[in-house]
Short mmCIF file of C-alpha atoms and ligand atoms in Angstrom, two decimals:
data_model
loop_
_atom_site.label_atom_id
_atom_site.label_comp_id
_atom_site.label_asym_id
_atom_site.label_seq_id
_atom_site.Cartn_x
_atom_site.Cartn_y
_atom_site.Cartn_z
CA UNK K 14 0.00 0.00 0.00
CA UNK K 15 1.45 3.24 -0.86
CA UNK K 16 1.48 5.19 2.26
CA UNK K 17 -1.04 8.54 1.90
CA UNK K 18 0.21 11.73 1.94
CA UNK K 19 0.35 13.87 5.08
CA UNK K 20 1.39 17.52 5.61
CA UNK K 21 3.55 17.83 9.15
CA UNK K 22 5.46 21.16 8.32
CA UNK K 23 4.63 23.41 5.65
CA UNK K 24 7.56 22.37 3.57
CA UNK K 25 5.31 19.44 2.78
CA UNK K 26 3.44 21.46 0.27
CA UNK K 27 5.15 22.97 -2.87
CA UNK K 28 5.37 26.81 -3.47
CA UNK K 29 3.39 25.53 -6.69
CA UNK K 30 0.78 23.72 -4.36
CA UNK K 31 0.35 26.71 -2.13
CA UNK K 32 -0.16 28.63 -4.69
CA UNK K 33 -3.44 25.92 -6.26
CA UNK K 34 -4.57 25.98 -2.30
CA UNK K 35 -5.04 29.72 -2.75
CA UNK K 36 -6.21 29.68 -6.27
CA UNK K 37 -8.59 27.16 -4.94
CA UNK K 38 -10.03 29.21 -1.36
CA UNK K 39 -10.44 32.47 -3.89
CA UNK K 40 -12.96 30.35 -6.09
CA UNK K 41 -14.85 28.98 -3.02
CA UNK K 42 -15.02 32.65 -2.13
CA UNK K 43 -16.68 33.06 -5.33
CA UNK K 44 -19.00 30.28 -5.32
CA UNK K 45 -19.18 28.05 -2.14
CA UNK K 46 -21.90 26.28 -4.02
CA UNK K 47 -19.64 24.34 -6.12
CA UNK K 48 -17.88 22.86 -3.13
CA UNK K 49 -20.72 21.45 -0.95
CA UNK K 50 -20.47 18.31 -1.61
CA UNK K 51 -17.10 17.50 -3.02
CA UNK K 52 -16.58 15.59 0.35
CA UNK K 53 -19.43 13.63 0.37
CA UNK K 54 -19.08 10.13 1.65
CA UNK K 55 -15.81 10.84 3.72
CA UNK K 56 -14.89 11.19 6.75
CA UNK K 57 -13.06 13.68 9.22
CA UNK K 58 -10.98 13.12 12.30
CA UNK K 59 -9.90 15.55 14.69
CA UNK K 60 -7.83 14.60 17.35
CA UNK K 61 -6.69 17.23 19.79
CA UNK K 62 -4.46 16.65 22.95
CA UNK K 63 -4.32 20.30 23.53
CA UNK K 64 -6.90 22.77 24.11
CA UNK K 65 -8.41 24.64 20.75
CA UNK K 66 -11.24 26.09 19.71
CA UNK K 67 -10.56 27.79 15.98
CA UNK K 68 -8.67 25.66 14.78
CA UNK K 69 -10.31 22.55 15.44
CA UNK K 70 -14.03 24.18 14.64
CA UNK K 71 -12.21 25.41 11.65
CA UNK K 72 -11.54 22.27 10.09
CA UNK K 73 -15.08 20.67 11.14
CA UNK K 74 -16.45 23.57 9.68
CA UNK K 75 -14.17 23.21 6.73
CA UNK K 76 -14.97 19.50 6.23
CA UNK K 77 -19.06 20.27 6.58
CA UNK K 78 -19.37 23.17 4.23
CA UNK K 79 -17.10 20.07 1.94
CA UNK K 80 -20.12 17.79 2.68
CA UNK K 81 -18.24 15.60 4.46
CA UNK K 82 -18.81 14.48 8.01
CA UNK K 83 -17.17 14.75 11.22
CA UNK K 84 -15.83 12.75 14.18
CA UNK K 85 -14.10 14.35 17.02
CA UNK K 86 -12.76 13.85 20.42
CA UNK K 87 -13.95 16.03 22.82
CA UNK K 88 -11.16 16.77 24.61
CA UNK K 89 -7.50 14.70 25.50
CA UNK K 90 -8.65 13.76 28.99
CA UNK K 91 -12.08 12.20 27.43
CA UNK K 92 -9.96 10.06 25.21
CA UNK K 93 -7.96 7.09 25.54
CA UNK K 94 -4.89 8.85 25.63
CA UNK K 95 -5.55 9.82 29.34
CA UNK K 96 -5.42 5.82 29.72
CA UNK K 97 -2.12 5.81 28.07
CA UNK K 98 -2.25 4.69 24.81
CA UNK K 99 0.27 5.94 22.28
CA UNK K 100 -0.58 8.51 19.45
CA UNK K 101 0.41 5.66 16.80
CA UNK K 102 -1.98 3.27 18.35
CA UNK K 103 -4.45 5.63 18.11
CA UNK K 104 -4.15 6.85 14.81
CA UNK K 105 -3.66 3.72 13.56
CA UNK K 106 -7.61 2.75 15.09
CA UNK K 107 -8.48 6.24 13.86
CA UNK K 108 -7.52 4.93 10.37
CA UNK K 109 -10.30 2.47 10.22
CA UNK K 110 -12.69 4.84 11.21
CA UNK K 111 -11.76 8.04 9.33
CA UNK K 112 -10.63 8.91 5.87
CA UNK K 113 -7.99 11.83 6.65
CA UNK K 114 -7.04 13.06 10.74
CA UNK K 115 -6.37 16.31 11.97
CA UNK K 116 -4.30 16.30 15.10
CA UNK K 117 -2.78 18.66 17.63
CA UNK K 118 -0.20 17.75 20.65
CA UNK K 119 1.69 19.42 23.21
CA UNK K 120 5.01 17.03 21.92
CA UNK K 121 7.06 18.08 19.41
CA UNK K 122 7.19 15.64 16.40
CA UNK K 123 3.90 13.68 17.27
CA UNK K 124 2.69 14.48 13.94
CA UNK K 125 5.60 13.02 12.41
CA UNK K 126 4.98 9.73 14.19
CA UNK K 127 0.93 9.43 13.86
CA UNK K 128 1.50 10.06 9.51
CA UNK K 129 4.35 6.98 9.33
CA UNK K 130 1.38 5.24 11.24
CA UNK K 131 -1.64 6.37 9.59
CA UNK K 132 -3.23 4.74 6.61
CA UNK K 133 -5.20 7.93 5.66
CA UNK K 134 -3.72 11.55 5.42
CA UNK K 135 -2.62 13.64 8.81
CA UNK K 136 -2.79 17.01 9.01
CA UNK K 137 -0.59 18.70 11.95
CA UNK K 138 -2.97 21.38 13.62
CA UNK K 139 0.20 22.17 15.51
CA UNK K 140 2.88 20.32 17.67
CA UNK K 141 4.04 21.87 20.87
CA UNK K 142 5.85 24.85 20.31
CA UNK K 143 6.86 23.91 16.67
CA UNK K 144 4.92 23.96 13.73
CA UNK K 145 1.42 25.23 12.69
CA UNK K 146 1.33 24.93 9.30
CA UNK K 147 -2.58 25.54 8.04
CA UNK K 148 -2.33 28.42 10.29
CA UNK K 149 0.16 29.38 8.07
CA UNK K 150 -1.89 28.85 4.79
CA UNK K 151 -4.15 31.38 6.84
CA UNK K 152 -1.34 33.57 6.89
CA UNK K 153 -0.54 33.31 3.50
CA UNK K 154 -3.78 34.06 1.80
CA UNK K 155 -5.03 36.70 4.25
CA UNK K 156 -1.20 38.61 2.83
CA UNK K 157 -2.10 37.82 -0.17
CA UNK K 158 -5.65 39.14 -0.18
CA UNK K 159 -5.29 42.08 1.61
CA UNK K 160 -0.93 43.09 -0.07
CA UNK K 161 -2.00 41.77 -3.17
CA UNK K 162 1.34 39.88 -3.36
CA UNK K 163 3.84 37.81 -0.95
CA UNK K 164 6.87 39.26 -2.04
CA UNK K 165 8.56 43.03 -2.06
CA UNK K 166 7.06 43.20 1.67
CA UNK K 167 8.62 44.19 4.95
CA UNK K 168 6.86 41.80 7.38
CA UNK K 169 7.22 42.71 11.26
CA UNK K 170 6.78 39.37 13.61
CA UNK K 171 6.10 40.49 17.26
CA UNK K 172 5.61 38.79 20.86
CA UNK K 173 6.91 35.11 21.42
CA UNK K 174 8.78 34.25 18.39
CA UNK K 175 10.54 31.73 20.59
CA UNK K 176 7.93 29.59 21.59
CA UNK K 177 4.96 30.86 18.74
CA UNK K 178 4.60 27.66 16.52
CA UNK K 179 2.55 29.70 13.78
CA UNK K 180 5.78 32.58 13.65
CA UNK K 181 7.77 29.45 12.82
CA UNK K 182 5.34 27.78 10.26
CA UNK K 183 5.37 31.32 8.90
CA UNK K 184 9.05 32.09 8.12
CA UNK K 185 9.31 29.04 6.50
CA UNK K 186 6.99 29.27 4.25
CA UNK K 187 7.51 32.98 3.31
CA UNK K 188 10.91 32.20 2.90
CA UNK K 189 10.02 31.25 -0.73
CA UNK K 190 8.87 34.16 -1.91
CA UNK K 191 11.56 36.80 -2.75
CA UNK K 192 12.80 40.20 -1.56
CA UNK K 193 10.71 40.28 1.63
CA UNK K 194 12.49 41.91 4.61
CA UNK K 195 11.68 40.82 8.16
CA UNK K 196 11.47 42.82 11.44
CA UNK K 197 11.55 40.46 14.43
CA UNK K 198 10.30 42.26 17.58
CA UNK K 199 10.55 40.47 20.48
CA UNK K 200 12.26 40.51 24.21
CA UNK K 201 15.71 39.27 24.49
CA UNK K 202 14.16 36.18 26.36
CA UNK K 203 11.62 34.78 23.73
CA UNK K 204 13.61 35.81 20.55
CA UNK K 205 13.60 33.17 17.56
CA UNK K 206 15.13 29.95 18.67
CA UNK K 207 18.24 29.00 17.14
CA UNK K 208 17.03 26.57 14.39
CA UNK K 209 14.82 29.07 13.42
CA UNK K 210 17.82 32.05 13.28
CA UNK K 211 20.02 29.49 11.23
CA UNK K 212 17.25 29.21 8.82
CA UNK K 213 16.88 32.92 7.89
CA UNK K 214 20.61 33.10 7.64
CA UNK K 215 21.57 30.49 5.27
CA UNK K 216 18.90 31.86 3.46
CA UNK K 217 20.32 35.07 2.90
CA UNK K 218 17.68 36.73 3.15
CA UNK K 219 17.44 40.57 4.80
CA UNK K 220 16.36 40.02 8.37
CA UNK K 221 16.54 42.27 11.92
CA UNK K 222 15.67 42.13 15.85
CA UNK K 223 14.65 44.95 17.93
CA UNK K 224 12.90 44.77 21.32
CA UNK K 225 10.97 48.11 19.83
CA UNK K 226 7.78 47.81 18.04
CA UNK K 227 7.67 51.72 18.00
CA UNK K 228 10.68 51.54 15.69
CA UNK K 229 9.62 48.71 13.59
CA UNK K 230 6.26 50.35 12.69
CA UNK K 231 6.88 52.59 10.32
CA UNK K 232 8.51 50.43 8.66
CA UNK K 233 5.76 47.58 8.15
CA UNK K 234 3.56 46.44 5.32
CA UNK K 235 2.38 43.53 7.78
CA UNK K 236 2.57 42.97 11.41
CA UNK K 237 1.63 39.79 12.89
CA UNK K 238 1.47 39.96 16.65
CA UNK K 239 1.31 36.86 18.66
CA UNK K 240 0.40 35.84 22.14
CA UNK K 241 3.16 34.86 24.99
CA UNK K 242 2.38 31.35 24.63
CA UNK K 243 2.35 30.48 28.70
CA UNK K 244 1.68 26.62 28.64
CA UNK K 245 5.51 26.58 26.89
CA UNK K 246 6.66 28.37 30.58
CA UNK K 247 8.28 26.99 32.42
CA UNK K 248 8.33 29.15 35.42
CA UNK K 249 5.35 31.59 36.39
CA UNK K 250 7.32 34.39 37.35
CA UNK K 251 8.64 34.70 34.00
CA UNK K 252 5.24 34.38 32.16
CA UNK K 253 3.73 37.49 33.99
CA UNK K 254 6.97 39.41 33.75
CA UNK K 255 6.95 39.43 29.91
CA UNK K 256 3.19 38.46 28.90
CA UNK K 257 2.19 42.63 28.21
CA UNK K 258 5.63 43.32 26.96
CA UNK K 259 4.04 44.68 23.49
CA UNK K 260 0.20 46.25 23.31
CA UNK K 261 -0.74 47.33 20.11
CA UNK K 262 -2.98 50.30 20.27
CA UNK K 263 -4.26 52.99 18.52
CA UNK K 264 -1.17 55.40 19.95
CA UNK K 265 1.08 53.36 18.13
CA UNK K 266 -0.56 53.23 14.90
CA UNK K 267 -0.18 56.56 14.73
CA UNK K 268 3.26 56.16 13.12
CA UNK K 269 1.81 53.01 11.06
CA UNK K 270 1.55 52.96 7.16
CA UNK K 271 -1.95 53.50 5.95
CA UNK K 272 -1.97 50.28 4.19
CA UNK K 273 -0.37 47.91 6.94
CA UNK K 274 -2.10 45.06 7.25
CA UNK K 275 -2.51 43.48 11.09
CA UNK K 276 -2.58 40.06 11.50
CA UNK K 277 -2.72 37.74 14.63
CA UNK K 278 -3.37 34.11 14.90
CA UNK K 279 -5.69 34.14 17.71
CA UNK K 280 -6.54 33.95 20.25
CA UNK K 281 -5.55 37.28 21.68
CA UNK K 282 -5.16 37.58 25.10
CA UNK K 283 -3.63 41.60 26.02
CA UNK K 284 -1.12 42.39 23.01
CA UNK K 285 -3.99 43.95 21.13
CA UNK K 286 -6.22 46.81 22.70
CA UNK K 287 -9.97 45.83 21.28
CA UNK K 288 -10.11 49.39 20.18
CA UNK K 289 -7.78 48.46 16.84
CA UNK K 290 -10.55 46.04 15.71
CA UNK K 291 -12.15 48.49 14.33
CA UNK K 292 -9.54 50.10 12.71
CA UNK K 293 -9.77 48.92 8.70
CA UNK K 294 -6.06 47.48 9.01
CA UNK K 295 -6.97 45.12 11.53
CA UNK K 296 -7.01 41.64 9.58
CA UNK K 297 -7.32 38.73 12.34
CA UNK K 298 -10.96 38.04 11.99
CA UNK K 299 -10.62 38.31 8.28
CA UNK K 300 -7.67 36.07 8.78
CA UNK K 301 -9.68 32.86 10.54
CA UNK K 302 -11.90 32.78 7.08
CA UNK K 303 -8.92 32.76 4.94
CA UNK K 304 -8.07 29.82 7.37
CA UNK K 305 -11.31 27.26 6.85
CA UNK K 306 -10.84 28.46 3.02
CA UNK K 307 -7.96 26.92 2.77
CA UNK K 308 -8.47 24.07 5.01
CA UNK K 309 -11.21 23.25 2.40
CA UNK K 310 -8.57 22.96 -0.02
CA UNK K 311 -5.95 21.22 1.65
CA UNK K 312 -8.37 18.55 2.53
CA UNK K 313 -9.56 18.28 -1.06
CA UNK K 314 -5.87 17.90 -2.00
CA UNK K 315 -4.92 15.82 0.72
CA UNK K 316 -8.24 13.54 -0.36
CA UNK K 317 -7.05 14.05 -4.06
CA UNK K 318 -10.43 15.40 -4.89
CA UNK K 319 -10.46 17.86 -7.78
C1 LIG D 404 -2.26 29.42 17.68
C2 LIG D 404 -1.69 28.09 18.13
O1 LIG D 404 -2.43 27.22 18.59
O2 LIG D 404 -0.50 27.94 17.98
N1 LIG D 404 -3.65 29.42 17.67
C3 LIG D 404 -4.28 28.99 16.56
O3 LIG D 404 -4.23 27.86 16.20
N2 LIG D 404 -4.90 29.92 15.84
C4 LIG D 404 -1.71 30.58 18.38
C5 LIG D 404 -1.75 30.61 19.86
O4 LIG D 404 -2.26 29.70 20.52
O5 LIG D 404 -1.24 31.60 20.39
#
């Protein structure tokens, strides 16, 4: 049996298949019609050993407006992980049950382990402090839709770029597109891990930190601010010391471009004041459509359904 194809990072899809996923979410913008019942017949997993609530609804949501249906457990202590089976067991059973699983866990690489076991697709909703890569296909259509382009940008990443899976997911995958310039904006303590850093070196590519948002924005054709992720703490103290380091508010938008375009992968906790939601460059609602769009297609691909 040829084993089915799962996406664990984003370098699992093409810049040539990202590029179909978004050709394909614009035209079920256009007409939703044609897609309701491309998945009809099949079957949808999620399993999720850490808490979510837009990202798994997202994909159920996905999968029904697909007409496909939808299995789902309710939470990681309801399940038989709590008992202590392991995530290959379980996807294996899944399997026989399912037709393609989307699964999130607090360990690093668990996705890698659940698609060498899996006889259907998995799809990594995001692994510990790692990767997040449909969150990332968010990413890359909401730029797309609201720059017009993915390229020629200067892109501003702020918060917890150490421990943010979906700042990660990001770089990556913007890494193929040429002469984009990145700000990262972050405290000395939850700057880009090392991996990460490596990455945007070899790659040559035009990159900066600053603890200073205030002299990033200017600058910025996007900003994506993230949350301090506080499950990845280790110690309390630290948490609360750095969790408001950056609030975006209306003050300093002041110096902003007119056309930036604010992105955040939700959910938001303090590091944006509600008052920017209603300020037209505020993209993060905007930004969890662009995310079941394209979790439409990547299922469609991933189910090899035209
Ligand atoms: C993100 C995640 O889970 O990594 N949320 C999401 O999926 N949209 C971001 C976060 O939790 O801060």
């Amino acid at each position: 049996m040829t084993k089915p194809r799962s996406v664990v990072s984003i370098l699992d899809l093409t810049t040539d298949e990202i590029e179909m996923l978004m050709n394909t979410a614009d035209d079920i913008e256009a007409d939703p019609e044609k897609y309701s019942s491309k998945c009809k017949g099949k079957i949808l997993s999620t399993i999720f050993f850490e808490p979510s609530t837009r990202t798994r609804l997202s994909f159920e949501s996905a999968m029904l407006s697909l007409g496909g249906s939808v299995i789902s457990t309710a939470d990681s202590k309801s399940s038989s992980a709590a008992k202590g089976e392991s995530v290959s067991d379980t996807v294996r059973v899944i399997s026989n049950y399912a037709d393609i699983i989307v699964m999130r866990h607090p360990k690093e690489g668990a996705p890698v382990v659940a698609a060498m076991k899996s006889l259907v697709p998995v799809i990594n909703a995001g692994d510990g402090g790692h990767f997040h890569p449909t969150q990332t296909l968010a990413d890359l259509l909401t730029i797309r839709r609201t720059k017009g382009k993915l390229s020629g940008l200067t892109i501003g990443l702020c918060g917890d770029l150490m421990f943010g899976r979906t700042v990660h997911s990001l770089i990556e995958a913007m890494l193929r597109y040429p002469d984009n310039r990145y700000i990262m904006i972050a405290p000395n303590e939850l700057r880009l891990p090392e991996y990460v850093r490596e990455t945007l070196d070899k790659s040559g590519v035009n990159w900066e930190e600053t603890e200073s948002l205030e002299y990033a924005m200017p600058e910025l054709d996007v900003l994506y601010m993230t949350r301090v992720q506080k499950e990845r703490f280790f110690n309390e103290e630290d948490y609360i010391r750095l969790k408001d380091t950056y609030i975006l508010d209306e003050e300093k938008l002041k110096s902003a471009k007119s056309d930036l375009s604010i992105l955040h992968p939700l959910p938001r906790v303090n590091e944006i004041s509600v008052a920017v939601d209603d300020d037209p460059r505020a993209k993060y609602f905007y930004q969890t459509l662009c995310g079941k769009q394209m979790r439409m297609s990547l299922i469609m691909l991933l189910l090899g359904i035209q």
